[in-house]
GROMACS .gro file of C-alpha atoms in nm:
model
  326
    1UNK     CA    1  -0.303   2.150  -1.537
    2UNK     CA    2  -0.551   1.967  -1.328
    3UNK     CA    3  -0.435   1.643  -1.176
    4UNK     CA    4  -0.624   1.317  -1.320
    5UNK     CA    5  -0.747   1.070  -1.036
    6UNK     CA    6  -0.721   0.723  -1.165
    7UNK     CA    7  -0.877   0.564  -0.857
    8UNK     CA    8  -1.078   0.700  -0.572
    9UNK     CA    9  -1.154   0.547  -0.213
   10UNK     CA   10  -1.471   0.679  -0.047
   11UNK     CA   11  -1.569   0.619   0.284
   12UNK     CA   12  -1.431   0.258   0.254
   13UNK     CA   13  -1.506   0.016   0.545
   14UNK     CA   14  -1.394  -0.347   0.581
   15UNK     CA   15  -1.513  -0.523   0.901
   16UNK     CA   16  -1.446  -0.916   0.963
   17UNK     CA   17  -1.665  -1.113   1.192
   18UNK     CA   18  -1.436  -1.279   1.480
   19UNK     CA   19  -1.523  -1.585   1.672
   20UNK     CA   20  -1.818  -1.796   1.700
   21UNK     CA   21  -1.671  -2.099   1.579
   22UNK     CA   22  -1.857  -2.342   1.805
   23UNK     CA   23  -2.137  -2.342   2.075
   24UNK     CA   24  -1.917  -2.256   2.355
   25UNK     CA   25  -1.716  -1.976   2.153
   26UNK     CA   26  -1.908  -1.711   2.276
   27UNK     CA   27  -2.065  -1.416   2.108
   28UNK     CA   28  -1.912  -1.318   1.767
   29UNK     CA   29  -1.747  -0.990   1.757
   30UNK     CA   30  -1.669  -0.745   1.440
   31UNK     CA   31  -1.299  -0.625   1.368
   32UNK     CA   32  -1.330  -0.294   1.207
   33UNK     CA   33  -1.022  -0.342   0.981
   34UNK     CA   34  -1.073  -0.056   0.787
   35UNK     CA   35  -1.347   0.231   0.924
   36UNK     CA   36  -1.434   0.525   0.673
   37UNK     CA   37  -1.112   0.571   0.476
   38UNK     CA   38  -1.118   0.798   0.172
   39UNK     CA   39  -0.845   0.928  -0.056
   40UNK     CA   40  -0.756   0.953  -0.418
   41UNK     CA   41  -0.469   0.823  -0.635
   42UNK     CA   42  -0.339   1.069  -0.900
   43UNK     CA   43  -0.203   0.925  -1.221
   44UNK     CA   44   0.149   0.900  -1.236
   45UNK     CA   45   0.211   0.960  -0.878
   46UNK     CA   46   0.293   0.759  -0.576
   47UNK     CA   47   0.060   0.738  -0.274
   48UNK     CA   48   0.204   0.637   0.052
   49UNK     CA   49   0.016   0.461   0.319
   50UNK     CA   50   0.170   0.437   0.626
   51UNK     CA   51   0.108   0.284   0.988
   52UNK     CA   52   0.193   0.020   1.229
   53UNK     CA   53   0.109  -0.366   1.147
   54UNK     CA   54  -0.246  -0.437   1.207
   55UNK     CA   55  -0.379  -0.054   1.150
   56UNK     CA   56  -0.553  -0.210   0.827
   57UNK     CA   57  -0.323  -0.041   0.535
   58UNK     CA   58  -0.286  -0.387   0.359
   59UNK     CA   59  -0.635  -0.443   0.405
   60UNK     CA   60  -0.727  -0.138   0.188
   61UNK     CA   61  -0.473  -0.271  -0.081
   62UNK     CA   62  -0.607  -0.619  -0.101
   63UNK     CA   63  -0.992  -0.465  -0.115
   64UNK     CA   64  -0.860  -0.219  -0.414
   65UNK     CA   65  -0.739  -0.563  -0.555
   66UNK     CA   66  -1.081  -0.717  -0.517
   67UNK     CA   67  -0.937  -0.973  -0.298
   68UNK     CA   68  -1.185  -0.837  -0.021
   69UNK     CA   69  -1.532  -0.717  -0.068
   70UNK     CA   70  -1.600  -0.369   0.085
   71UNK     CA   71  -1.847  -0.412   0.396
   72UNK     CA   72  -1.919  -0.039   0.292
   73UNK     CA   73  -1.808   0.248   0.095
   74UNK     CA   74  -1.681   0.262  -0.275
   75UNK     CA   75  -1.371   0.211  -0.477
   76UNK     CA   76  -1.388   0.399  -0.777
   77UNK     CA   77  -1.163   0.331  -1.101
   78UNK     CA   78  -1.183   0.568  -1.349
   79UNK     CA   79  -1.514   0.698  -1.214
   80UNK     CA   80  -1.695   0.378  -1.185
   81UNK     CA   81  -1.741   0.156  -0.878
   82UNK     CA   82  -1.521  -0.170  -0.919
   83UNK     CA   83  -1.828  -0.379  -0.735
   84UNK     CA   84  -2.046  -0.290  -1.019
   85UNK     CA   85  -1.818  -0.442  -1.286
   86UNK     CA   86  -1.932  -0.696  -1.534
   87UNK     CA   87  -1.708  -0.990  -1.618
   88UNK     CA   88  -1.508  -0.792  -1.892
   89UNK     CA   89  -1.489  -0.494  -1.706
   90UNK     CA   90  -1.321  -0.709  -1.431
   91UNK     CA   91  -1.078  -0.866  -1.653
   92UNK     CA   92  -0.973  -0.512  -1.774
   93UNK     CA   93  -0.951  -0.380  -1.398
   94UNK     CA   94  -0.722  -0.694  -1.296
   95UNK     CA   95  -0.491  -0.642  -1.622
   96UNK     CA   96  -0.446  -0.275  -1.530
   97UNK     CA   97  -0.427  -0.292  -1.145
   98UNK     CA   98  -0.124  -0.539  -1.036
   99UNK     CA   99   0.032  -0.595  -0.723
  100UNK     CA  100   0.390  -0.623  -0.570
  101UNK     CA  101   0.381  -0.816  -0.228
  102UNK     CA  102   0.626  -0.824   0.075
  103UNK     CA  103   0.765  -1.149   0.027
  104UNK     CA  104   0.887  -1.239  -0.315
  105UNK     CA  105   0.950  -1.617  -0.237
  106UNK     CA  106   0.622  -1.654  -0.120
  107UNK     CA  107   0.480  -1.489  -0.462
  108UNK     CA  108   0.699  -1.738  -0.672
  109UNK     CA  109   0.583  -2.103  -0.770
  110UNK     CA  110   0.880  -2.291  -0.664
  111UNK     CA  111   0.798  -2.554  -0.977
  112UNK     CA  112   0.759  -2.279  -1.240
  113UNK     CA  113   1.080  -2.136  -1.423
  114UNK     CA  114   1.109  -1.752  -1.406
  115UNK     CA  115   1.005  -1.718  -1.787
  116UNK     CA  116   0.690  -1.938  -1.707
  117UNK     CA  117   0.619  -1.714  -1.431
  118UNK     CA  118   0.641  -1.394  -1.600
  119UNK     CA  119   0.453  -1.533  -1.911
  120UNK     CA  120   0.173  -1.669  -1.689
  121UNK     CA  121  -0.048  -1.345  -1.659
  122UNK     CA  122  -0.016  -1.300  -2.029
  123UNK     CA  123  -0.146  -1.654  -2.107
  124UNK     CA  124  -0.447  -1.590  -1.871
  125UNK     CA  125  -0.539  -1.271  -2.045
  126UNK     CA  126  -0.464  -1.367  -2.404
  127UNK     CA  127  -0.202  -1.109  -2.432
  128UNK     CA  128   0.021  -1.154  -2.738
  129UNK     CA  129   0.099  -1.459  -2.910
  130UNK     CA  130   0.349  -1.730  -2.800
  131UNK     CA  131   0.665  -1.569  -2.977
  132UNK     CA  132   0.529  -1.205  -2.860
  133UNK     CA  133   0.528  -1.363  -2.508
  134UNK     CA  134   0.867  -1.482  -2.513
  135UNK     CA  135   1.016  -1.148  -2.639
  136UNK     CA  136   0.820  -0.981  -2.366
  137UNK     CA  137   0.951  -1.176  -2.101
  138UNK     CA  138   1.298  -1.102  -2.211
  139UNK     CA  139   1.249  -0.743  -2.252
  140UNK     CA  140   1.097  -0.739  -1.883
  141UNK     CA  141   1.386  -0.915  -1.752
  142UNK     CA  142   1.618  -0.671  -1.925
  143UNK     CA  143   1.425  -0.378  -1.805
  144UNK     CA  144   1.450  -0.489  -1.418
  145UNK     CA  145   1.813  -0.558  -1.433
  146UNK     CA  146   1.805  -0.922  -1.500
  147UNK     CA  147   1.948  -1.130  -1.796
  148UNK     CA  148   1.759  -1.334  -2.038
  149UNK     CA  149   1.946  -1.636  -1.932
  150UNK     CA  150   1.745  -1.636  -1.594
  151UNK     CA  151   1.423  -1.723  -1.776
  152UNK     CA  152   1.527  -2.072  -1.773
  153UNK     CA  153   1.624  -2.088  -1.386
  154UNK     CA  154   1.403  -2.160  -1.079
  155UNK     CA  155   1.316  -1.931  -0.793
  156UNK     CA  156   1.557  -2.102  -0.540
  157UNK     CA  157   1.851  -2.007  -0.726
  158UNK     CA  158   1.806  -1.628  -0.680
  159UNK     CA  159   1.876  -1.399  -0.396
  160UNK     CA  160   1.595  -1.174  -0.256
  161UNK     CA  161   1.649  -0.871  -0.424
  162UNK     CA  162   1.662  -1.080  -0.775
  163UNK     CA  163   1.314  -1.255  -0.662
  164UNK     CA  164   1.152  -0.913  -0.596
  165UNK     CA  165   1.282  -0.762  -0.943
  166UNK     CA  166   1.122  -1.089  -1.101
  167UNK     CA  167   0.799  -1.008  -0.926
  168UNK     CA  168   0.815  -0.658  -1.056
  169UNK     CA  169   0.868  -0.791  -1.400
  170UNK     CA  170   0.562  -1.001  -1.389
  171UNK     CA  171   0.353  -0.710  -1.248
  172UNK     CA  172   0.475  -0.507  -1.545
  173UNK     CA  173   0.371  -0.786  -1.790
  174UNK     CA  174   0.030  -0.649  -1.880
  175UNK     CA  175   0.138  -0.303  -1.897
  176UNK     CA  176  -0.080  -0.200  -1.584
  177UNK     CA  177  -0.179   0.154  -1.504
  178UNK     CA  178  -0.169   0.119  -1.111
  179UNK     CA  179   0.069  -0.098  -0.906
  180UNK     CA  180  -0.010  -0.186  -0.526
  181UNK     CA  181   0.332  -0.202  -0.362
  182UNK     CA  182   0.257  -0.386  -0.031
  183UNK     CA  183   0.571  -0.354   0.188
  184UNK     CA  184   0.815  -0.451  -0.134
  185UNK     CA  185   1.126  -0.369   0.023
  186UNK     CA  186   1.082  -0.477   0.378
  187UNK     CA  187   1.198  -0.831   0.372
  188UNK     CA  188   1.512  -0.731   0.169
  189UNK     CA  189   1.861  -0.636   0.309
  190UNK     CA  190   1.914  -0.253   0.390
  191UNK     CA  191   2.178  -0.262   0.083
  192UNK     CA  192   1.931  -0.378  -0.157
  193UNK     CA  193   1.625  -0.161  -0.061
  194UNK     CA  194   1.768   0.165  -0.239
  195UNK     CA  195   1.831  -0.054  -0.567
  196UNK     CA  196   1.481  -0.171  -0.548
  197UNK     CA  197   1.305   0.165  -0.458
  198UNK     CA  198   1.519   0.341  -0.743
  199UNK     CA  199   1.416   0.085  -0.991
  200UNK     CA  200   1.033   0.138  -0.901
  201UNK     CA  201   1.099   0.497  -0.944
  202UNK     CA  202   1.249   0.476  -1.284
  203UNK     CA  203   1.007   0.241  -1.385
  204UNK     CA  204   0.704   0.484  -1.258
  205UNK     CA  205   0.883   0.749  -1.505
  206UNK     CA  206   0.928   0.545  -1.792
  207UNK     CA  207   0.576   0.364  -1.802
  208UNK     CA  208   0.365   0.645  -1.649
  209UNK     CA  209   0.289   0.423  -1.353
  210UNK     CA  210   0.060   0.515  -1.032
  211UNK     CA  211   0.192   0.357  -0.716
  212UNK     CA  212   0.004   0.293  -0.392
  213UNK     CA  213   0.291   0.238  -0.173
  214UNK     CA  214   0.219   0.051   0.150
  215UNK     CA  215   0.481   0.050   0.425
  216UNK     CA  216   0.556   0.092   0.797
  217UNK     CA  217   0.905   0.265   0.728
  218UNK     CA  218   0.868   0.639   0.690
  219UNK     CA  219   1.194   0.712   0.579
  220UNK     CA  220   1.108   0.447   0.281
  221UNK     CA  221   0.793   0.633   0.209
  222UNK     CA  222   0.963   0.983   0.203
  223UNK     CA  223   1.199   0.844  -0.062
  224UNK     CA  224   0.928   0.733  -0.293
  225UNK     CA  225   0.608   0.930  -0.223
  226UNK     CA  226   0.433   1.219  -0.347
  227UNK     CA  227   0.149   1.209  -0.105
  228UNK     CA  228   0.124   1.047   0.243
  229UNK     CA  229  -0.148   0.923   0.468
  230UNK     CA  230  -0.068   0.807   0.824
  231UNK     CA  231  -0.305   0.532   0.936
  232UNK     CA  232  -0.387   0.429   1.315
  233UNK     CA  233  -0.612   0.156   1.416
  234UNK     CA  234  -0.825   0.159   1.070
  235UNK     CA  235  -0.821   0.526   1.009
  236UNK     CA  236  -0.643   0.790   0.860
  237UNK     CA  237  -0.514   1.027   1.133
  238UNK     CA  238  -0.326   1.259   0.892
  239UNK     CA  239  -0.286   1.297   0.507
  240UNK     CA  240  -0.086   1.588   0.320
  241UNK     CA  241   0.161   1.626   0.058
  242UNK     CA  242   0.486   1.429   0.136
  243UNK     CA  243   0.713   1.724   0.219
  244UNK     CA  244   0.435   1.870   0.442
  245UNK     CA  245   0.405   1.563   0.647
  246UNK     CA  246   0.772   1.542   0.702
  247UNK     CA  247   0.827   1.924   0.754
  248UNK     CA  248   0.523   2.014   0.944
  249UNK     CA  249   0.363   1.712   1.122
  250UNK     CA  250   0.041   1.778   1.314
  251UNK     CA  251  -0.101   1.466   1.474
  252UNK     CA  252   0.063   1.344   1.772
  253UNK     CA  253   0.090   0.991   1.657
  254UNK     CA  254   0.272   1.122   1.342
  255UNK     CA  255   0.499   1.322   1.541
  256UNK     CA  256   0.597   1.025   1.749
  257UNK     CA  257   0.662   0.814   1.410
  258UNK     CA  258   0.891   1.097   1.267
  259UNK     CA  259   1.089   1.158   1.585
  260UNK     CA  260   1.176   0.767   1.596
  261UNK     CA  261   1.372   0.798   1.252
  262UNK     CA  262   1.729   0.769   1.278
  263UNK     CA  263   1.923   1.037   1.080
  264UNK     CA  264   2.304   0.985   0.978
  265UNK     CA  265   2.392   1.328   1.126
  266UNK     CA  266   2.404   1.323   1.501
  267UNK     CA  267   2.371   1.716   1.516
  268UNK     CA  268   2.054   1.689   1.322
  269UNK     CA  269   1.910   1.410   1.563
  270UNK     CA  270   1.597   1.467   1.779
  271UNK     CA  271   1.472   1.306   2.089
  272UNK     CA  272   1.231   1.041   2.045
  273UNK     CA  273   0.890   1.075   2.151
  274UNK     CA  274   0.807   0.769   2.367
  275UNK     CA  275   0.441   0.668   2.315
  276UNK     CA  276   0.309   0.511   2.669
  277UNK     CA  277   0.018   0.312   2.702
  278UNK     CA  278  -0.134  -0.001   2.528
  279UNK     CA  279  -0.276   0.000   2.187
  280UNK     CA  280  -0.667   0.001   2.222
  281UNK     CA  281  -0.816  -0.327   2.161
  282UNK     CA  282  -0.940  -0.322   1.800
  283UNK     CA  283  -1.239  -0.547   1.910
  284UNK     CA  284  -1.334  -0.321   2.217
  285UNK     CA  285  -1.248   0.046   2.102
  286UNK     CA  286  -1.326   0.307   2.359
  287UNK     CA  287  -1.546   0.583   2.294
  288UNK     CA  288  -1.376   0.886   2.152
  289UNK     CA  289  -1.024   0.909   2.001
  290UNK     CA  290  -0.870   0.579   1.935
  291UNK     CA  291  -0.521   0.713   2.004
  292UNK     CA  292  -0.623   0.835   2.378
  293UNK     CA  293  -0.434   0.587   2.551
  294UNK     CA  294  -0.121   0.638   2.397
  295UNK     CA  295  -0.129   1.023   2.332
  296UNK     CA  296   0.105   1.270   2.509
  297UNK     CA  297  -0.139   1.560   2.463
  298UNK     CA  298  -0.478   1.396   2.540
  299UNK     CA  299  -0.750   1.633   2.680
  300UNK     CA  300  -1.092   1.545   2.822
  301UNK     CA  301  -1.270   1.599   2.538
  302UNK     CA  302  -1.065   1.334   2.332
  303UNK     CA  303  -1.227   1.064   2.560
  304UNK     CA  304  -1.570   1.147   2.440
  305UNK     CA  305  -1.576   1.260   2.113
  306UNK     CA  306  -1.438   1.087   1.792
  307UNK     CA  307  -1.207   1.318   1.602
  308UNK     CA  308  -1.300   1.364   1.222
  309UNK     CA  309  -1.029   1.411   0.935
  310UNK     CA  310  -1.056   1.784   0.844
  311UNK     CA  311  -0.837   2.020   0.640
  312UNK     CA  312  -0.643   2.249   0.857
  313UNK     CA  313  -0.453   2.407   0.563
  314UNK     CA  314  -0.452   2.358   0.210
  315UNK     CA  315  -0.394   1.989   0.112
  316UNK     CA  316  -0.346   1.922   0.493
  317UNK     CA  317  -0.604   1.682   0.670
  318UNK     CA  318  -0.576   1.605   1.045
  319UNK     CA  319  -0.796   1.401   1.266
  320UNK     CA  320  -0.701   1.554   1.613
  321UNK     CA  321  -0.961   1.743   1.817
  322UNK     CA  322  -0.687   1.989   1.993
  323UNK     CA  323  -0.587   2.091   1.646
  324UNK     CA  324  -0.932   2.112   1.434
  325UNK     CA  325  -1.134   2.224   1.724
  326UNK     CA  326  -1.423   1.978   1.649
   0.00000   0.00000   0.00000
């Protein structure tokens, strides 16, 4: 059975102009937050996008949500460029593509009761009548493990884990097909993270959801993802099925990230790879590989030639000159 792509990102670029706020501010510079990124989201699966803070992963999520306009490239939803959507198509797209963000309290309106907060998207999109919406709110609260009595309470009355469950309920209120999960558990206590991750996986199976899971935590990504892309300074440096990334990492950056994961069995622990050197200035990137300043396996060719993301084995793509040879 052929896997069906629900959304495809093709050669996406998102640049921001930085500086030149006044006469003496100097020449404006361009921050290449996302630079020529491509991947596909397969229906019913989870695509993990991982990397350090500032690498551009959240910018990709926000561009897919149409919160940013692409500088170049395409985002195709069911084969059509989302930038070419008419107003009705845009409304349908926003209904089918929802998001859960890192800070659940920041996503909640402190003046709205929880029931009103979950019901709001349904009101905006004209989804169900008044009675149907109330029933839907109660159904969603039950689905995410909360009580229907919680609908009358305010956000400050809930814990962090409960607030994130509320945000998940809101994201599901319109029966979406794709959910962008931007660091959904990084602000939660460790004891709560597994509960939320397991809830997300159960919901995915029950409602045939597709996830774009954005995180800096590789252990969390391994738990939930089917496919993984590793980003560094605006570009994907390695991309493969999850088990391939974790069992056979090829890019030096991926290997360094995986070596830093703590494991509960001391006999299985490995020596961490310490990355020396400074991260390149994203406003003034050197010629060649952007990872050259920190790479433990750098060569002369890396200093002058930019590596391309190429397939080195079936479904395993790497951007490293020493591995791909070009």
